[in-house]
Coordinates of C-alpha atoms in Angstrom, one line a residue:
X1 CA 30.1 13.8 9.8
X2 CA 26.3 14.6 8.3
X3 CA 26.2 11.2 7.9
X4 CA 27.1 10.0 11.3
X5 CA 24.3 12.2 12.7
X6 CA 21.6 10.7 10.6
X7 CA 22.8 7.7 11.8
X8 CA 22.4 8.9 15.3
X9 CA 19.1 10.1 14.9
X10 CA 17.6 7.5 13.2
X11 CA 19.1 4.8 15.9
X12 CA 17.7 6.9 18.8
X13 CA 14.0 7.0 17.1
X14 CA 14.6 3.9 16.7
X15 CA 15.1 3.0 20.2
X16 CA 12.5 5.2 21.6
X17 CA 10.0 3.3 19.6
X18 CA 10.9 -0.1 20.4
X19 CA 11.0 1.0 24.3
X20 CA 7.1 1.9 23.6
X21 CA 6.4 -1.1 22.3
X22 CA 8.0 -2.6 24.8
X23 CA 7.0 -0.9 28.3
X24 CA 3.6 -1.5 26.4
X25 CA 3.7 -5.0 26.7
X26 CA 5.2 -4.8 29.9
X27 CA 2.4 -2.5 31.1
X28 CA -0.3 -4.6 30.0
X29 CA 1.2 -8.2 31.4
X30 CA 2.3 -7.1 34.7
X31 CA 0.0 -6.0 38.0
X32 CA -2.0 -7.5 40.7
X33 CA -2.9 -10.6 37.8
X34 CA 0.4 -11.0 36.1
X35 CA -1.1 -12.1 32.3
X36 CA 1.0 -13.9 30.1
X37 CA 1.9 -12.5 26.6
X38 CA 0.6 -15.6 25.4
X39 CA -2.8 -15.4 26.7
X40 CA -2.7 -11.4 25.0
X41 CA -2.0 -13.1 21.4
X42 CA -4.6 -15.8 22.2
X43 CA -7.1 -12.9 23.1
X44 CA -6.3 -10.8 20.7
X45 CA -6.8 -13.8 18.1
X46 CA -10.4 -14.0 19.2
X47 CA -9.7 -17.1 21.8
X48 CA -11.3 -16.6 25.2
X49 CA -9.1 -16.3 28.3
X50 CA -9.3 -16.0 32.2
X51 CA -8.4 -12.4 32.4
X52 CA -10.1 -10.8 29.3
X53 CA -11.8 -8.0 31.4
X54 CA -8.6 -7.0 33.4
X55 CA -6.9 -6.7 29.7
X56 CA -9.4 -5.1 27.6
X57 CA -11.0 -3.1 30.3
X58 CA -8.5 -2.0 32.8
X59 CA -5.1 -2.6 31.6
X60 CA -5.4 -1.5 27.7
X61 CA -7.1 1.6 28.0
X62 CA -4.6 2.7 30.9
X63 CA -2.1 1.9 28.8
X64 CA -2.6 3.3 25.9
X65 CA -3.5 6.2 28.0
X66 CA -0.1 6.7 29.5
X67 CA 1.5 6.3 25.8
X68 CA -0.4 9.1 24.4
X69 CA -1.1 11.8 27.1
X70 CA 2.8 10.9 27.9
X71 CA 4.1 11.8 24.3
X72 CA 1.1 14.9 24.2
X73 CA 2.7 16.1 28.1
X74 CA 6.3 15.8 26.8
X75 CA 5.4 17.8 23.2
X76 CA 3.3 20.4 25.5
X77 CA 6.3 21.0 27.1
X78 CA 8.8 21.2 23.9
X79 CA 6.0 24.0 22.3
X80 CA 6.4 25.9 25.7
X81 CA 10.3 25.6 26.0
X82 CA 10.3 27.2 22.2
X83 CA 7.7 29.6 23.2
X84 CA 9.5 31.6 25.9
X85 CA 13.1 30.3 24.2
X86 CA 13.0 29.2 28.5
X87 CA 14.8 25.4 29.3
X88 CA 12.7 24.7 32.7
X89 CA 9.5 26.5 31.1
X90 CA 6.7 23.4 31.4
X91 CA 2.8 23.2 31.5
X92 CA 3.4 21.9 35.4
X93 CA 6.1 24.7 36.3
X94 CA 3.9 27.8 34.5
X95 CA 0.6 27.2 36.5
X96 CA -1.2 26.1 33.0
X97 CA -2.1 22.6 33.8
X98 CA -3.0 24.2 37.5
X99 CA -5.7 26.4 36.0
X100 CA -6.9 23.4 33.8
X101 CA -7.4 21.6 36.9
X102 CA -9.1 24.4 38.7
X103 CA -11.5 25.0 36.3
X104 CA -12.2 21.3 35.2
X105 CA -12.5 20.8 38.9
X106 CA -15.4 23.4 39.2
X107 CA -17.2 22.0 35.8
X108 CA -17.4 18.7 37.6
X109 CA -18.5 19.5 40.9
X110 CA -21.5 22.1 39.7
X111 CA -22.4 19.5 36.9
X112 CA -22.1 16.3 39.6
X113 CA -24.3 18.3 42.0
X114 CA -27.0 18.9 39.0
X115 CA -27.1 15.0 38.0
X116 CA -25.3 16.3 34.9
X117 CA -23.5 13.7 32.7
X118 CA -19.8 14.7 31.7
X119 CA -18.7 13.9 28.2
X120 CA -15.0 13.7 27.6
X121 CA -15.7 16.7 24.9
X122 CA -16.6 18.9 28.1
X123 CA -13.7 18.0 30.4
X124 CA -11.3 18.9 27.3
X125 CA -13.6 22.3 26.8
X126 CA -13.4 23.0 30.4
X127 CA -9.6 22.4 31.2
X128 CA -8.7 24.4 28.1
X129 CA -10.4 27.4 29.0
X130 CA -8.6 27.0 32.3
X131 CA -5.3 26.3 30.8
X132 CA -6.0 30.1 28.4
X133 CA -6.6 31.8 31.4
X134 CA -3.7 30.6 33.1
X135 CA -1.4 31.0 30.1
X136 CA -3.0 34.4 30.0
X137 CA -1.8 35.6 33.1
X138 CA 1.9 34.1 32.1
X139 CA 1.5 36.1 29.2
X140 CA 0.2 39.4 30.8
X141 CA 3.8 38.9 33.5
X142 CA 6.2 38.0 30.4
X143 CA 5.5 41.5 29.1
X144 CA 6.1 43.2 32.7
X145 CA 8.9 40.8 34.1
X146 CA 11.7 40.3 31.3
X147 CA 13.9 37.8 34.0
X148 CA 13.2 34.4 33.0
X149 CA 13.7 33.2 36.5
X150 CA 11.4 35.7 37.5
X151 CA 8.9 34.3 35.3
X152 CA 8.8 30.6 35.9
X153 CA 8.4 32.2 39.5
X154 CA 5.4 34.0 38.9
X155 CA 3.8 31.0 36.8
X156 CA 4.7 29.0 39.8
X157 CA 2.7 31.1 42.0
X158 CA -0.4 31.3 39.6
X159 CA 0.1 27.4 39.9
X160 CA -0.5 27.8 43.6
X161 CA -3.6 29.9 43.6
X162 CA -5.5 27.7 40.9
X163 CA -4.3 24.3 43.2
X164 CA -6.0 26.3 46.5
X165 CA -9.1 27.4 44.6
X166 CA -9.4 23.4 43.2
X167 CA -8.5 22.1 46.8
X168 CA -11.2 24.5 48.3
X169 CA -14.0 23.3 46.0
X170 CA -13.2 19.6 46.1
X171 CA -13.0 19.9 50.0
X172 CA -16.3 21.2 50.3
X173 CA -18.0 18.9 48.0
X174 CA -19.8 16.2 49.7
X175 CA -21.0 13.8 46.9
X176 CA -18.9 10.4 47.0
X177 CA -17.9 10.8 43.6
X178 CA -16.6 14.3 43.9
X179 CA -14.4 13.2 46.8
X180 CA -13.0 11.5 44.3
X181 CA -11.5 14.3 42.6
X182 CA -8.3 14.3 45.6
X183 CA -7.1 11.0 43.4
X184 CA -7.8 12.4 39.7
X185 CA -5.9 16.2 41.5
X186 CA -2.8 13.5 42.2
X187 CA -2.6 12.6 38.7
X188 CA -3.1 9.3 37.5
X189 CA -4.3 7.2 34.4
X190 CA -6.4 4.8 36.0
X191 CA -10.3 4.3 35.2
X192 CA -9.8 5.0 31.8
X193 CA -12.1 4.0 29.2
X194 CA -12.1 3.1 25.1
X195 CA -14.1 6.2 25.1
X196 CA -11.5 9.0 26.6
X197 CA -8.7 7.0 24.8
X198 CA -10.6 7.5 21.1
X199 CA -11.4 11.5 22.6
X200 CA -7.9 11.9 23.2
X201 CA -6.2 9.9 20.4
X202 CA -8.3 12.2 17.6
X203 CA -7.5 15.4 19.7
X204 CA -3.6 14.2 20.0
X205 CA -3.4 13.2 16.5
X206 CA -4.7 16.4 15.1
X207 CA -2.9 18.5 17.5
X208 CA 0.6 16.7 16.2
X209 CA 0.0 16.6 13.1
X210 CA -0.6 20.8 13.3
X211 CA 2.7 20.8 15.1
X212 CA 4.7 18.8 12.3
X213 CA 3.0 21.5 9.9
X214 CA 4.8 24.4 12.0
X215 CA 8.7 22.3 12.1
X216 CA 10.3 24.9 9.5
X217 CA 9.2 28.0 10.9
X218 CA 9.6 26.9 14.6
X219 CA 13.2 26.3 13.5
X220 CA 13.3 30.1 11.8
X221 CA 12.1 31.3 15.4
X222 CA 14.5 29.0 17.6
X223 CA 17.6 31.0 15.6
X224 CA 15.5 34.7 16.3
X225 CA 12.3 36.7 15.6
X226 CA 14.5 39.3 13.4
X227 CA 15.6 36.1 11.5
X228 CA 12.5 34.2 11.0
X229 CA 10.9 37.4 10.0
X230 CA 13.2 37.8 7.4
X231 CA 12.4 33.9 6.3
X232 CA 8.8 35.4 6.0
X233 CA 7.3 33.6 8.9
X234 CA 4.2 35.7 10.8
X235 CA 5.5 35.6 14.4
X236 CA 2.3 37.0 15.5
X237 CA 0.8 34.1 13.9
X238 CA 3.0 31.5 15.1
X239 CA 3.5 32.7 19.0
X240 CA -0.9 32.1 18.9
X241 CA -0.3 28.9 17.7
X242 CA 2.2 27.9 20.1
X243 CA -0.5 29.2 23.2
X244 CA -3.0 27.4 21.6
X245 CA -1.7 24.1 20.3
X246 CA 0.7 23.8 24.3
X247 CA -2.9 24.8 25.4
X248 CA -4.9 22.1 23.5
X249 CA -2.6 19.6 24.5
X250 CA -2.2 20.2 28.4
X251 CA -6.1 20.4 28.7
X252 CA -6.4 16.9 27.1
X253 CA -4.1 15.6 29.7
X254 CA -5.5 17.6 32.6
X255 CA -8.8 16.6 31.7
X256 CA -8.2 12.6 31.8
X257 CA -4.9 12.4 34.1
X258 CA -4.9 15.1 36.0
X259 CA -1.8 17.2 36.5
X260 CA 1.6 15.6 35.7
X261 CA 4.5 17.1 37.1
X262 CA 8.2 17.3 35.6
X263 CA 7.2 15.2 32.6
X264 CA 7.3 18.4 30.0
X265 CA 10.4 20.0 31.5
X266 CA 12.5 17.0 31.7
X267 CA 11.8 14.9 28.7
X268 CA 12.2 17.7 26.1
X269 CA 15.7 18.3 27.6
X270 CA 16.5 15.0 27.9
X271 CA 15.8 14.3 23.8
X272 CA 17.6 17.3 23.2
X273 CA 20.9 15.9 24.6
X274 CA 20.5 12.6 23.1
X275 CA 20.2 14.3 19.4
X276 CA 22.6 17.1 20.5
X277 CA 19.8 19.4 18.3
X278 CA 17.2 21.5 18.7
X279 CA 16.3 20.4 15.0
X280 CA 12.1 20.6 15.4
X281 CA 11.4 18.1 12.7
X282 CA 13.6 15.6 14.8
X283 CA 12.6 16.7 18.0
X284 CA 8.8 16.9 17.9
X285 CA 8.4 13.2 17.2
X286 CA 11.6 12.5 19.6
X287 CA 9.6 13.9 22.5
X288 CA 6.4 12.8 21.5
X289 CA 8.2 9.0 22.2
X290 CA 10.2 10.1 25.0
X291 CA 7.6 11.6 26.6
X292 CA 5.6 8.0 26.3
X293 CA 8.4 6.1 27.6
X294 CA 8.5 8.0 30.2
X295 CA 5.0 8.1 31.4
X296 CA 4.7 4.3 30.6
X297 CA 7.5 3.5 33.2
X298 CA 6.5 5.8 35.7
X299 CA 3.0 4.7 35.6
X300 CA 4.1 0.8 35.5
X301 CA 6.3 2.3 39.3
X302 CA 3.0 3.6 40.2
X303 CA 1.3 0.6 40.0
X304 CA 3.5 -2.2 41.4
X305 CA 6.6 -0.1 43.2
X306 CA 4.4 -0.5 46.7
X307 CA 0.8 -2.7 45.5
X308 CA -1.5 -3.2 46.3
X309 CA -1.1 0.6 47.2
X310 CA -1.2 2.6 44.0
X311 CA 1.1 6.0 43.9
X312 CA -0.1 9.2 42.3
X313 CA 1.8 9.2 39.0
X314 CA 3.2 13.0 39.7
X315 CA 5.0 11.4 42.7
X316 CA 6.7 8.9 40.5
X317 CA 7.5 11.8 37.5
X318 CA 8.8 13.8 40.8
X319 CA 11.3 11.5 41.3
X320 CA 13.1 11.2 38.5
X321 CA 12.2 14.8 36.5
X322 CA 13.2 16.9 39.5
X323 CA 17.2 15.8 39.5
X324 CA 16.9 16.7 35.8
X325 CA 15.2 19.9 36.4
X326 CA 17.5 20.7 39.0
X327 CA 20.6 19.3 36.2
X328 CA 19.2 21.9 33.9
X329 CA 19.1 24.1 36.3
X330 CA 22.9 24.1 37.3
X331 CA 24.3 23.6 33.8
X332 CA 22.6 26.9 33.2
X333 CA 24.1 28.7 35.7
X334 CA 27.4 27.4 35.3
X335 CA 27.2 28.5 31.3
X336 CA 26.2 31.7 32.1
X337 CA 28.7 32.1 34.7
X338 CA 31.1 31.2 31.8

């Protein structure tokens, strides 16, 4: 039987991984110019092609984009599930990625209007203080409302006030490029560069690797706080890590994509039916894949589902996250009604 589930597990990594490389490929060859995997293996060989600037320009970076700050959204939303021991409990549902955008919104519009150049360090800087002060204020109501229902409520509500606050600044900003925030507010990975995708692969990278480092006593917590004590783990210690480390990574996606909706409830939930465990050391590189799969699909939708028009990618995680949320949601009720 042990067997059999190692099996399982190692088949459904395995299929996650070759649906990255996949939608990848996908990704890259189909738009507007549909390019030829041929012509990528020529290019990438050195050869000169018709469409080198649409693939090394536009399409790779978005790509890779969507594959990491995908996996980062989906693992964000894992640390956060653990956190408040909460299924629907999500950067997007808590108001964190909300107060990242507020707050990254603000940095860009005062900096824009002083002929300030912003470095892909600052954005990250400025969404994560936003991100803290909105986990803050989910904190400061976890320890007044005990109702978990209660509390997704409330984050949803601080979520609300840090979207008007951004949609008030952004409205009065005149500068052409600042206008341009109502498409980055959307969510979306287009425009990005080599530069944010080497910011946000070294902050990604670290950030997971921390995460792997914290699999044993993140297990020890999922089974209690009275047992994982006992195990010897600092739950102090490890409940600052989890704000911090759910924190790092939703300011690296707010700062780039904007806010992405759904992605960190659903995927988490959805990996966690496949592997029918909560196992961390399994799940933590499950999501990080799922999450890219995800995203990379999505954002593929985003870009061809009505072209040349191009769909925010939260309307495209809408659609298929919400049924699941709403799935969760149901299957909850109905086990606690048993």
């Amino acid at each position: 039987m042990q067997q059999s589930k190692k099996v399982r597990y190692i088949i459904v990594l395995f299929l996650l991984g070759v649906s990255v490389v996949a939608l990848v490929g996908w990704n890259i060859c189909v738009g507007t110019v549909r390019i030829p995997l041929a012509d990528i293996f020529a290019s990438i060989r050195g050869e000169k092609i018709e469409n080198s600037r649409i693939l090394w320009d536009i399409r790779m970076p978005r790509t890779l984009a969507a594959m990491i700050l995908g996996g980062a959204l989906a693992l964000a939303g894992y640390l956060l599930q653990t956190f408040f021991h909460n299924p629907i409990a999500g950067p997007f549902v808590l108001g964190i990625s909300s107060g990242a955008k507020m707050v990254v919104a603000l940095v860009m519009v005062f900096l824009m209007g002083q002929a300030v150049k912003i470095t892909s360090w600052a954005l990250i800087a400025a969404a994560f203080v936003g991100a803290m002060i909105s986990m803050g204020f989910v904190l400061l109501m976890s320890r007044r409302v005990h109702n978990m229902s209660m509390l997704v409520v409330s984050g949803v509500m601080i979520g609300y006030i840090c979207s008007a606050i951004t949609e008030l600044v952004v409205t009065f900003a005149s500068d052409a490029e600042i206008v341009n925030l109502h498409n980055w507010s959307r969510g979306s990975f287009s425009g990005m560069t080599w530069d944010n995708v080497k910011v946000m692969s070294i902050v990604v990278a670290v950030t997971f690797l921390m995460v792997i480092l914290l699999a044993k006593p993140l297990e020890a917590y999922q089974l209690g706080e009275t047992y994982a004590q006992n195990l010897g783990v600092n739950i102090r210690t490890l409940r600052i890590l989890l704000v911090v480390l759910s924190s790092v990574l939703s300011a690296c996606i707010v700062a780039f994509a904007g806010p992405i909706s759904f992605v960190g409830i659903a995927v988490p939930q959805l990996i966690r039916k496949l592997f029918g465990t909560t196992k961390p050391l399994l799940m933590i590189p499950a999501c990080f894949l799922g999450g890219s799969v995800f995203c990379l699909f999505c954002d593929l939708l985003a870009r061809t589902w009505m072209a040349p028009t191009e769909l925010g990618i939260s309307t495209v995680t809408a659609i298929f996250g919400a049924p699941v949320v709403l799935w969760i949601m149901v299957s909850k009720s109905r086990r606690e009604r048993g």
